[in-house]
XYZ file of C-alpha atoms in Angstrom:
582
model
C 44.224 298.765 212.414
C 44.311 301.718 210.203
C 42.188 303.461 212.616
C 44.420 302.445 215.436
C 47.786 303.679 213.593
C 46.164 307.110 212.899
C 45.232 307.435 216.445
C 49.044 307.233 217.232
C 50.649 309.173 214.599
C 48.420 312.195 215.929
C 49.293 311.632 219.252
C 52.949 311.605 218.082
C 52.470 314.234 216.498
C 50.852 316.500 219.215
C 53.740 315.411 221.459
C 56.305 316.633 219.362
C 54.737 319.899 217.610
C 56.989 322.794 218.859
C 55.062 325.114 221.413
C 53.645 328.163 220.008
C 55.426 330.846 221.445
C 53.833 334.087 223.335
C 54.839 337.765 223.469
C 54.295 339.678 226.360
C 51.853 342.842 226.502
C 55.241 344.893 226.762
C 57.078 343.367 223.480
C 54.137 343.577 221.680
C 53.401 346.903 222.084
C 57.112 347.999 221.019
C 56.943 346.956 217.739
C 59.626 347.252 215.216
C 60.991 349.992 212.961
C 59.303 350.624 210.234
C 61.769 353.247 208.582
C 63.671 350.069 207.324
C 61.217 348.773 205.518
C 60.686 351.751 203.262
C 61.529 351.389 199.940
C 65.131 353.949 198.919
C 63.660 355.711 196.637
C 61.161 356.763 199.375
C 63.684 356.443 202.346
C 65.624 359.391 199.633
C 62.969 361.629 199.181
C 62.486 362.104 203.475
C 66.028 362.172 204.206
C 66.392 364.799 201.322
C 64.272 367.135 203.817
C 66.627 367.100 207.163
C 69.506 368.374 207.430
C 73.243 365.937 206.902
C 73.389 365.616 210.882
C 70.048 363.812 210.984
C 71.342 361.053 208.073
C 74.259 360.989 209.876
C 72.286 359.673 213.328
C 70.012 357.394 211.565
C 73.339 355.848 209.665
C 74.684 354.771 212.728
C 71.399 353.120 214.492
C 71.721 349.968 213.051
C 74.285 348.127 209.882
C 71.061 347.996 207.020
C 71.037 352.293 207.553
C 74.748 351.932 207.830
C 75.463 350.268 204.750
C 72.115 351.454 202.446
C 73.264 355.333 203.541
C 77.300 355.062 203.287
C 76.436 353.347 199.695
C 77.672 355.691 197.113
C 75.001 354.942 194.951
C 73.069 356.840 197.353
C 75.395 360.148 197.809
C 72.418 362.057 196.366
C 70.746 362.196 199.348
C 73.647 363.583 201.527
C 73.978 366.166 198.543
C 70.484 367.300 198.256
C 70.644 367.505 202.243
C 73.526 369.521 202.169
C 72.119 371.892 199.336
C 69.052 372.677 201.355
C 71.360 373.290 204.896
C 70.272 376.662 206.327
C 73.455 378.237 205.821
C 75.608 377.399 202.868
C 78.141 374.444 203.529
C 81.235 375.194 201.599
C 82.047 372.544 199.162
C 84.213 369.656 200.028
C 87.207 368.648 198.723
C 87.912 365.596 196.078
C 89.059 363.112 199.356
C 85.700 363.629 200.755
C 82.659 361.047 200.521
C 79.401 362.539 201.802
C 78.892 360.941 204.598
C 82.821 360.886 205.568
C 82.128 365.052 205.156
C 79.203 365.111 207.441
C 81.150 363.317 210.240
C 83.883 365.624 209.790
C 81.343 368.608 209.852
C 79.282 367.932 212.519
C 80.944 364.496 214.901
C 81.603 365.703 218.522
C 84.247 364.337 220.463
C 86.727 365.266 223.527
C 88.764 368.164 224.076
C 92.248 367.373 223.932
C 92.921 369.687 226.915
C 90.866 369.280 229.705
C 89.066 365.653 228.298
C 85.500 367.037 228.420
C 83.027 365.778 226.147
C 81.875 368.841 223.898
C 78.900 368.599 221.375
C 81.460 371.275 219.495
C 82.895 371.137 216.006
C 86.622 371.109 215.644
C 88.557 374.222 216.526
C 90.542 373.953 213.779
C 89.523 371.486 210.802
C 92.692 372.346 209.197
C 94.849 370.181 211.902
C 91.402 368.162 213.273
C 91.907 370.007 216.537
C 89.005 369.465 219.251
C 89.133 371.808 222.219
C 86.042 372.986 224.730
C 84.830 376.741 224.668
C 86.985 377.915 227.021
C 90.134 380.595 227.203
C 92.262 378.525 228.799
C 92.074 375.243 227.094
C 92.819 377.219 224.325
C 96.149 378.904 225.414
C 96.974 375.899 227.559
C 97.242 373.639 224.412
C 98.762 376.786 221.958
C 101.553 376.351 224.839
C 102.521 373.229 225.434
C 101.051 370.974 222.240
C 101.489 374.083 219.327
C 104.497 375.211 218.063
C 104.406 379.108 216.403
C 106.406 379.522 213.866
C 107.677 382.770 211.758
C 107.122 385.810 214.064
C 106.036 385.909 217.595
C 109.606 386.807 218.569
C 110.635 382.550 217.890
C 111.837 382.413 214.057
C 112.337 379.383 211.888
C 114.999 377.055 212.670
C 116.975 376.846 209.403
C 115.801 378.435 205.745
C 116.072 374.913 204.788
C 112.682 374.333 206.437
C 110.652 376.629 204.986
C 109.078 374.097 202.048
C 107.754 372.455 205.019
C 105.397 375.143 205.657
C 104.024 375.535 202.136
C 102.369 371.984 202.251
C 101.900 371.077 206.236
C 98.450 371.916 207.806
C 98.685 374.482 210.195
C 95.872 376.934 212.085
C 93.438 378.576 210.010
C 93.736 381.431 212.905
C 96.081 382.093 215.487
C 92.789 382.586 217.492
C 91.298 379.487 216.591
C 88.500 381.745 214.698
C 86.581 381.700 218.004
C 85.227 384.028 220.235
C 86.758 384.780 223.550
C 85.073 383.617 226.099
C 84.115 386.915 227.986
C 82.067 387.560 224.650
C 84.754 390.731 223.795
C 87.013 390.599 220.818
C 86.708 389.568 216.710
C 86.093 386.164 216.006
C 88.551 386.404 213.216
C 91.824 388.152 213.690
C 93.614 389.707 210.786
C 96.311 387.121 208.264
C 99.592 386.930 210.034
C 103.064 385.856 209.362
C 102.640 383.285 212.369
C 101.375 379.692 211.677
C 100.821 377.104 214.332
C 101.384 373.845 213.769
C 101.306 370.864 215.866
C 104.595 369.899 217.987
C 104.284 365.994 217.132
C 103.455 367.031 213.371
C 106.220 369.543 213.313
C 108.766 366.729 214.768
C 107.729 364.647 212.040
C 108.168 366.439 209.343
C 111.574 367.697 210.135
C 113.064 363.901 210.825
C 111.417 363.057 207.182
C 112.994 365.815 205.522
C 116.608 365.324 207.357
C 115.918 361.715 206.035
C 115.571 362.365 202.275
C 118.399 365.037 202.944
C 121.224 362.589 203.777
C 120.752 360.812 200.319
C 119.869 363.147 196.692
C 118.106 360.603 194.973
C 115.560 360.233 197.888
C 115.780 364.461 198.443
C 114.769 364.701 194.968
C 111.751 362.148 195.170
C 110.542 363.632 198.267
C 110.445 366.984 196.548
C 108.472 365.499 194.280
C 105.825 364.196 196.417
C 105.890 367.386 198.128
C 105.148 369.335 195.283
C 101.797 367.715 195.001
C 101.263 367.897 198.805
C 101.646 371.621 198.409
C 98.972 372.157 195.971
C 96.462 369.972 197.775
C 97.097 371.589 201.269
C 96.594 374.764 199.413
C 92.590 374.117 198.522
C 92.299 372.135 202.037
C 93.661 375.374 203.927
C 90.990 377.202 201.360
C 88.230 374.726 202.585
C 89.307 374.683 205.828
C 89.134 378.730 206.336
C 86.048 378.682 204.842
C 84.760 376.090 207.349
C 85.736 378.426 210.002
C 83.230 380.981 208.759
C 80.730 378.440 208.560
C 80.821 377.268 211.845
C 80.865 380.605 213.589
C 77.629 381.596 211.527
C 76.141 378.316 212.764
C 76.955 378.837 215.926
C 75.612 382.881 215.851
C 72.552 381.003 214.243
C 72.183 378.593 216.700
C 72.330 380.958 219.528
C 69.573 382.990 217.753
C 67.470 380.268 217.924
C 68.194 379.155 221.123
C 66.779 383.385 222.093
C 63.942 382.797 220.179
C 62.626 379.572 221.429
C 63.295 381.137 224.859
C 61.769 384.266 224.083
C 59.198 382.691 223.159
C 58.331 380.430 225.985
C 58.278 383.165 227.889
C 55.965 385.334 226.629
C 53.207 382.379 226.863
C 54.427 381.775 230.399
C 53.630 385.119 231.500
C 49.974 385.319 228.947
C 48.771 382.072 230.620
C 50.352 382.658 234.179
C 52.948 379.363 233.915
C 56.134 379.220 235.840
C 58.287 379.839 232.882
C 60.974 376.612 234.762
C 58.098 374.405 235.340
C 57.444 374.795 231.248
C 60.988 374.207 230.594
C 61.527 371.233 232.356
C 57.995 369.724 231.456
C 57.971 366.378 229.643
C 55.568 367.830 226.528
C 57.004 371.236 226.249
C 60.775 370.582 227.483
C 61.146 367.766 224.892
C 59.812 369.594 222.026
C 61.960 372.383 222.981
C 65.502 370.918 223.647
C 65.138 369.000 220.263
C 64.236 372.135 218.607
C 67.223 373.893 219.913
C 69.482 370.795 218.956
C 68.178 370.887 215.360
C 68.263 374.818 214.853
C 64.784 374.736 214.671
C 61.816 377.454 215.674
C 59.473 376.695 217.882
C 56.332 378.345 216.709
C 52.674 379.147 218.148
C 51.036 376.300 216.009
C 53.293 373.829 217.598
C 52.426 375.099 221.576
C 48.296 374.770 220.067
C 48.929 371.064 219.509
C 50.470 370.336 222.536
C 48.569 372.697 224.800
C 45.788 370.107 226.806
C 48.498 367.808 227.464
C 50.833 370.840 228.839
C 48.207 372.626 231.118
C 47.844 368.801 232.539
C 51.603 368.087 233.003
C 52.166 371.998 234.705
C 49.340 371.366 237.123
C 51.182 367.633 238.278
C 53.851 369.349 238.326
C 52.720 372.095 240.605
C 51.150 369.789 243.281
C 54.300 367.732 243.126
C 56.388 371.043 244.161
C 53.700 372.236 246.330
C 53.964 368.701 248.248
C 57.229 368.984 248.557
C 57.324 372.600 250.232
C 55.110 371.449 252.630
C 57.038 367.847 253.494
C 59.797 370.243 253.890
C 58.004 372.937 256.086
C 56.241 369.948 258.018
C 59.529 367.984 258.602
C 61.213 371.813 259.697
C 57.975 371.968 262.420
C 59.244 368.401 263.596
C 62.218 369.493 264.303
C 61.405 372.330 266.041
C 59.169 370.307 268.243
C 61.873 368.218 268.729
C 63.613 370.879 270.109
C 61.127 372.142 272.377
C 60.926 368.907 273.500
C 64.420 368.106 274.836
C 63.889 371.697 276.638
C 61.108 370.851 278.140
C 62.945 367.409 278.888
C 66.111 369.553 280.839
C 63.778 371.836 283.298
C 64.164 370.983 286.750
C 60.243 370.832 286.984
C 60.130 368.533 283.718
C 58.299 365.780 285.895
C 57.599 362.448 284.044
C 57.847 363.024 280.536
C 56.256 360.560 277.398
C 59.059 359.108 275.025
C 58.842 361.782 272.221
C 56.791 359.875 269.809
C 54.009 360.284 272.346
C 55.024 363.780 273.144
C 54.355 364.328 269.030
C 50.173 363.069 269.664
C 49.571 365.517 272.612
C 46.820 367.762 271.131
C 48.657 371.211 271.166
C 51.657 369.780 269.830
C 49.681 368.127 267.132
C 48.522 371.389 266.269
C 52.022 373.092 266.520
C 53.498 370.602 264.100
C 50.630 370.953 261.075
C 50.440 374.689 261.615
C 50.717 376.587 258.096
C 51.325 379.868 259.413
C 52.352 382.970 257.533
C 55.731 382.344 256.900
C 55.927 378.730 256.687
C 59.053 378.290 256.395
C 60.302 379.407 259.630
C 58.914 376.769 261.359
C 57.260 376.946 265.228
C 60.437 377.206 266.987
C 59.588 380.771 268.060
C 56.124 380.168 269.374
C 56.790 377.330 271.189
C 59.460 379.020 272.868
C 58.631 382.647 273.981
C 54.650 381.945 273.808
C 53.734 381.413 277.232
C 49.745 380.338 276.439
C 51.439 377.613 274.196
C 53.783 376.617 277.044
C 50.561 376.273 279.559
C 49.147 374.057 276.999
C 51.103 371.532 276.843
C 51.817 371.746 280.287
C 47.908 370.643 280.992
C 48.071 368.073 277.943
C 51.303 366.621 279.387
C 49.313 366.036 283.199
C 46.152 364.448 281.072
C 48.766 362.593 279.608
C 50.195 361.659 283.204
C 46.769 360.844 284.659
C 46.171 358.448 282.071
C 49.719 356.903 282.082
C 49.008 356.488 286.221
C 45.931 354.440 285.931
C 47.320 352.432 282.938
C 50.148 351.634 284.870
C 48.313 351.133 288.217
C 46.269 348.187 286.812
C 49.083 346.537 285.556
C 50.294 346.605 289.002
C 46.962 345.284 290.597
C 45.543 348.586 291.590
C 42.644 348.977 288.730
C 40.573 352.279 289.692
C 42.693 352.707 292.953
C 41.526 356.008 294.555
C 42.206 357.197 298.021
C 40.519 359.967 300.115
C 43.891 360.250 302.325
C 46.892 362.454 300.937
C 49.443 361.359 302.984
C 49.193 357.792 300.741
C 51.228 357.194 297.734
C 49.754 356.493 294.128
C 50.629 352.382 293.818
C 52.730 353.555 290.591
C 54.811 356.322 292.624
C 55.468 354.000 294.866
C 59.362 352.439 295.315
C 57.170 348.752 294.938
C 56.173 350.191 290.990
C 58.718 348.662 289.308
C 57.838 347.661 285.440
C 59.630 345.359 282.960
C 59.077 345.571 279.321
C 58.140 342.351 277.610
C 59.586 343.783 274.323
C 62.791 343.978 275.474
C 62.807 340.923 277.751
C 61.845 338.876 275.057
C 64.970 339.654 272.773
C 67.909 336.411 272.863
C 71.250 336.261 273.835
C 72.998 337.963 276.149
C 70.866 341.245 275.647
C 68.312 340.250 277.529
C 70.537 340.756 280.851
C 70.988 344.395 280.156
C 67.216 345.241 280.016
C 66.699 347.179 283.075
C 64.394 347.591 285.901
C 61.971 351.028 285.341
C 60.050 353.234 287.979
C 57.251 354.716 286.700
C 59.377 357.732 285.271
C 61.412 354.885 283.193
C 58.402 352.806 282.145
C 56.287 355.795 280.837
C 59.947 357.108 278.775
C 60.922 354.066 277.642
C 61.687 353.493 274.119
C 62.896 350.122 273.030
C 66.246 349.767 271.637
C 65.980 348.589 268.060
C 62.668 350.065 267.436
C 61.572 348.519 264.051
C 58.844 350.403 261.896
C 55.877 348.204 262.781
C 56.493 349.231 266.736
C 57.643 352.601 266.121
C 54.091 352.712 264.517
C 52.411 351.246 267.372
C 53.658 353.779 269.537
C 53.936 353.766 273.511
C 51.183 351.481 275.339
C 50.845 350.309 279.042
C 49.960 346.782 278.107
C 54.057 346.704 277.099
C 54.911 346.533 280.356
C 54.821 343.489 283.388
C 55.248 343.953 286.864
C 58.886 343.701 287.498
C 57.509 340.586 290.613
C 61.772 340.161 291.935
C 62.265 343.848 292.306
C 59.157 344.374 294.072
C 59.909 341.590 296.414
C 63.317 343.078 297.011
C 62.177 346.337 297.482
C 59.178 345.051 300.057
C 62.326 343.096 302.087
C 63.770 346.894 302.330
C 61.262 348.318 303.589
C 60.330 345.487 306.075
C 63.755 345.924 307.384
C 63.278 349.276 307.717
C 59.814 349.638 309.534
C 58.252 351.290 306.653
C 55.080 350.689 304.274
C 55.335 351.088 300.886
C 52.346 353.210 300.544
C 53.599 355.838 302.744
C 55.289 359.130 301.415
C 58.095 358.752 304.190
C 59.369 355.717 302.617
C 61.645 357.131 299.745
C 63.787 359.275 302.111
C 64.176 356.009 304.590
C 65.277 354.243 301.451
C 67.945 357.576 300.692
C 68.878 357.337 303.877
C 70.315 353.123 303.650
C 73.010 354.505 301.244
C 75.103 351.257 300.966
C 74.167 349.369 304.456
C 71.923 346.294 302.262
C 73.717 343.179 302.227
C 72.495 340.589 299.953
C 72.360 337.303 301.834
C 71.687 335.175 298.497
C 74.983 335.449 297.261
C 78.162 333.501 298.489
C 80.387 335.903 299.457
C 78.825 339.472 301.129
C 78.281 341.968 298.887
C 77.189 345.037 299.817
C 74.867 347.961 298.040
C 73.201 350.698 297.670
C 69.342 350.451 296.447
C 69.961 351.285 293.275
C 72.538 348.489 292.991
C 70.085 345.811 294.600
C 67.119 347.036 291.665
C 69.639 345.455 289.707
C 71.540 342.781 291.158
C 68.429 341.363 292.674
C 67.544 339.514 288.979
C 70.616 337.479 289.540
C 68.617 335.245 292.294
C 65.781 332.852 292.063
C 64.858 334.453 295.664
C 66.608 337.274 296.110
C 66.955 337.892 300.385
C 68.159 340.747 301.902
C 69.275 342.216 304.979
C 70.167 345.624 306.056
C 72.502 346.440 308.603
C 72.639 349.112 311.501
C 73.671 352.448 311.239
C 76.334 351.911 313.901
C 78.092 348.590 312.560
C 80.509 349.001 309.938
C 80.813 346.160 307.489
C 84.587 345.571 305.985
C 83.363 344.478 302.688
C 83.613 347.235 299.791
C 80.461 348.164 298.464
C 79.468 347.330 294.935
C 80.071 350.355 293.047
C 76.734 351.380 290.737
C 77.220 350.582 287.006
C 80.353 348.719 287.261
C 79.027 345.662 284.758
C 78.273 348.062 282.227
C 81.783 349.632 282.750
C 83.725 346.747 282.648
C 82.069 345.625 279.544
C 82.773 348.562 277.524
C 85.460 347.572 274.645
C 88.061 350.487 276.225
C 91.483 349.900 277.156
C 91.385 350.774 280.754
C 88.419 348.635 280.842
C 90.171 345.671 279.396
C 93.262 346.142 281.920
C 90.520 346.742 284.846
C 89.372 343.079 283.817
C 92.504 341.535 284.127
C-alpha cells in the first residue's frame, strides 16, 4: 500500500513540476551587464578616468546607474572627472549638483530657430539659449525672439527699468561668443553697452515690477528680493562668460582632433595603398574612429597595429563589393544598349522575323556584346553595335541560324518534321497562310482573357511574349513546344483558298488572298457578315465549324463589312467608346 501511494505521489508530482525553461542560442549569448554588478568603490575608481560626458551616458542607461550616480554621496566621482577634463572646466556655481552641471555642460538639444537637432552646447548658458551653427539662425532669433537694450540706436524704455538689468540674465556676447560661419571674424567681440535679453523674459519682468510698483509695501519687498538676485546673477554672468571660453577652446580642441585623426588615416592610406573612404567607412576602422572623434580622443599607430588583420580583411570585402557593383552597373548599361540596338534592328524595313528580345539577348554575338569589358567600360556598346558594320553582319547570320532553327521547330509542330523540298517555287509549311500557331500559355489563362489571345503567323509565334510573364517563364525563355497548331484557322484559311483555286503551298497564294480584300462572307453566322482575311483569322474562333464563302469580284454585297479591330475598340474604357456602344 505504501508502495502503491509512493508510486502516485511521484507521478503527481512529475505532472505538476513546472517545465524547465530554455534560452535560445541568441539570448544566451547576449548576456547581461556586468558594469552593475561592480562594487562603487570600484565602479568610482573607472568612472574617475573618463571624462563627465561619459558618467553622464552611463547615468541614463538604466534607474540602478541613475540613482547610484545622481547619489550625492557619490559627487566625488563627477569631481575627480571634472578635475582631470582636458581643458579646465570653470567651477560651478552653489545651485549646481554634479551631475545637474554636466547636463548643463555637455546635453544637446534643438535649435530654437530652425528645430534641428544639434550635438552643440548652448549658445548662450547665461539665458540657456540653443541655436545650430549657422549665421542666420543666429540673427533670425537676435530679431524676432531678443530684445537689445541700451545702445544700438533703441534706448531703455523708462530710467525706472534700469534695476532690471543689474539682476536679469542677458547674453554673455552680442555675438553669441561664436564664430561666424564663413570662418572670418573674433569669436569674442569687445564689452558693450548693449545687452540682449529675451523678449518673453523681458515682458516678464517689466509686468512684475509695474506690479510691486502700484503698492510700496510690495515695491519695497521686491527690492529686497532683488537685491539678492543681483548679486547671484552677478557670479552666474561670471560663470557663464567663462563657459563661453570654455566651449570655444573645446570646440578649437575638438576640431584639432578631428585633423589629426584624419591626418592620420591618411597617411596609412596612402603607405599601404587603401582608399582613404573605404577606411573611413569600414566597420573596424570607421568605428574606432568616429568614437574617437566624439570623445576628443587620438587615434594613434598602436591602436591601427591591433586592429590591422581584421582591417586589411574588411577593405578587401569591401573592394569586391564596389568592384561588383561597377560591373552590375556597366553590365546592366550594355543591356540597355542592346536593347536599343535591338528595337533598331526591330524598325528596318528588312528586319524579317525577329526573336522576342529575351532570345535576341542568347544570340552568340550579342552574348558577347553584352559581357564585353572594354576599355572604357562605362560607355557601354552602344557605339559598336551601331556604326560597326562586322558586328552588324554578325548578328545578321546569328539571327538566320536563329530563323532556320525557329522554321523546323515550328514546321514539326505543324506536321512537317524534316520537310525539305528540291522545288523553289514551294512554300516552307511555316510561311505558309495555313501556319497559324496558338500558344497554350496564353490559352490556358481563365476568364474572359482567354478570348483576346490571338491567332499568330509564324512572324507572331516566333515574337511572341506572353502577357504576364512571371519569373519562372521569363526564365524558361522562348520554346517551340509553347505553341499548338491553331486547327480552326487553318481550316478557315484552307476554305479560302479552295474558293479561290489556290494551294496553300504555292508562293502565288498570299497575293490571291490580298487580292479578296473584304469579298469573304461567313456563312456560320446568322446574319451576313462580311470580311476581310484578317478579320476571318479572328472571327473564325467564334464557330464550332467555321464555313466560308467568297463572293465574285463583280457582285456587290449590301452588307457593311466588319471593320478590323472593332472588339478591341469598343471595349476600350473611353468615352467615345462607351457612346459608340450605346
Amino acid at each position: 500500500m505504501n508502495a502503491t501511494h509512493d508510486a502516485d505521489a511521484t507521478h503527481q508530482t512529475a505532472s505538476t513540476k513546472r517545465a524547465k525553461s530554455t534560452r535560445s542560442e541568441s539570448e544566451k549569448s547576449v548576456g547581461r551587464c556586468l558594469v552593475g554588478s561592480l562594487p562603487v568603490e570600484l565602479l568610482h575608481i573607472i568612472l574617475s578616468s573618463t571624462t563627465p560626458r561619459d558618467i553622464l551616458a552611463l547615468a541614463r542607461t538604466n534607474k540602478y546607474f541613475c540613482a547610484t550616480l545622481v547619489n550625492p554621496a557619490h559627487a566625488g566621482i563627477w569631481k575627480k572627472a571634472r578635475s582631470q577634463f582636458p581643458l579646465t572646466i570653470p567651477e560651478p556655481t552653489p545651485n549646481f549638483t554634479e551631475p545637474a552641471y554636466a547636463a548643463f555642460l555637455f546635453d544637446h538639444g534643438v535649435c530654437e530657430e530652425c528645430g534641428k537637432k544639434v550635438k552643440l552646447m548652448y549658445a548662450s548658458f547665461a539665458i540657456r539659449l540653443r541655436l545650430c551653427d549657422k549665421d542666420p539662425c543666429r540673427d533670425r532669433w537676435k530679431a524676432s525672439k531678443g530684445t537689445s537694450l541700451v545702445g544700438a540706436g533703441e534706448m531703455f524704455y523708462q530710467d525706472r527699468y534700469n534695476s532690471i538689468l543689474e539682476w536679469a540674465p542677458s547674453l554673455e556676447y552680442n555675438n553669441f561668443g561664436l564664430p561666424p560661419s564663413n570662418g572670418v571674424g573674433s569669436m569674442i567681440h569687445p564689452p558693450s553697452l548693449e545687452i540682449t535679453v529675451r523678449k518673453v523674459d523681458l515682458a516678464e519682468y517689466t509686468n512684475e515690477y509695474n506690479k510691486a510698483a502700484l503698492d510700496e509695501d510690495d515695491m519695497k519687498e521686491y527690492a529686497k528680493q532683488k537685491t539678492a538676485l543681483v548679486l547671484r546673477n552677478k557670479s552666474w554672468m561670471k560663470l557663464c562668460k567663462a563657459l563661453v571660453v570654455w566651449r570655444n577652446m573645446c570646440t578649437t580642441h575638438a576640431q584639432k582632433i578631428v585633423a589629426a585623426n584624419f591626418a592620420l588615416a591618411k597617411v596609412v592610406a596612402i603607405q599601404e595603398g587603401w582608399v582613404l573612404w573605404d577606411m573611413l567607412q569600414s566597420r573596424t576602422f570607421g568605428s574606432l574612429y568616429r568614437s574617437r572623434n566624439i570623445s576628443w580622443l587620438k587615434v594613434d599607430h598602436d591602436d591601427l597595429v591591433s586592429i590591422r588583420p581584421e582591417l586589411e580583411a574588411e577593405l578587401l570585402q569591401i573592394k569586391e563589393t564596389l568592384k561588383r557593383r561597377t560591373d552590375e552597373k556597366e553590365y546592366s548599361k550594355r543591356r540597355k544598349d542592346v536593347e536599343s540596338f535591338y528595337h533598331s534592328v526591330k524598325g528596318e524595313d528588312d528586319a524579317g522575323v525577329l526573336p522576342p528580345l529575351s532570345e535576341f539577348r542568347k544570340l552568340p554575338m550579342v552574348q558577347r556584346m553584352q559581357y564585353k569589358i572594354g576599355h572604357e567600360p562605362s560607355k557601354g556598346v552602344a557605339k559598336e553595335l551601331k556604326s560597326s558594320q562586322l558586328v552588324r553582319e554578325l548578328v545578321k547570320e546569328d539571327l538566320g541560324r536563329w530563323r532556320d532553327e525557329a522554321k523546323v521547330s515550328l514546321g514539326a509542330i505543324l506536321g512537317f518534321k524534316g520537310w525539305k523540298s528540291a522545288s523553289t517555287n514551294k512554300l516552307h509549311p511555316v510561311d505558309r497562310l495555313t501556319a497559324r500557331f496558338r500558344c497554350k500559355k496564353c490559352d490556358s489563362k481563365p476568364g474572359p482573357r482567354q478570348r483576346d489571345v490571338p491567332s499568330f503567323d509564324f512572324a507572331g509565334a516566333c515574337g511572341h511574349v506572353c502577357t504576364g510573364n512571371n519569373g519562372r517563364l521569363a526564365k524558361d525563355g522562348w520554346t517551340a513546344d509553347r505553341f499548338v497548331p491553331d486547327s480552326k484557322a487553318i481550316d478557315v484559311v484552307a476554305q479560302v483558298l479552295r474558293e479561290c483555286g489556290s494551294n496553300s503551298d504555292d508562293g502565288k497564294s498570299i497575293e490571291t488572298v490580298k487580292k479578296l480584300g473584304s469579298r469573304i462572307i461567313c456563312t456560320s453566322c446568322p446574319a451576313r457578315l462580311r470580311m476581310d482575311f484578317r478579320t476571318l483569322l479572328h472571327h473564325c474562333h467564334r464557330h464550332e465549324g467555321p464555313a466560308i464563302e467568297v463572293l465574285p469580284e463583280d457582285e456587290v454585297d449590301a452588307t457593311v463589312p466588319v471593320e478590323y479591330g472593332l472588339r478591341a475598340k469598343l471595349l476600350q474604357k473611353e468615352a467615345e467608346m462607351e457612346r459608340r456602344r450605346r
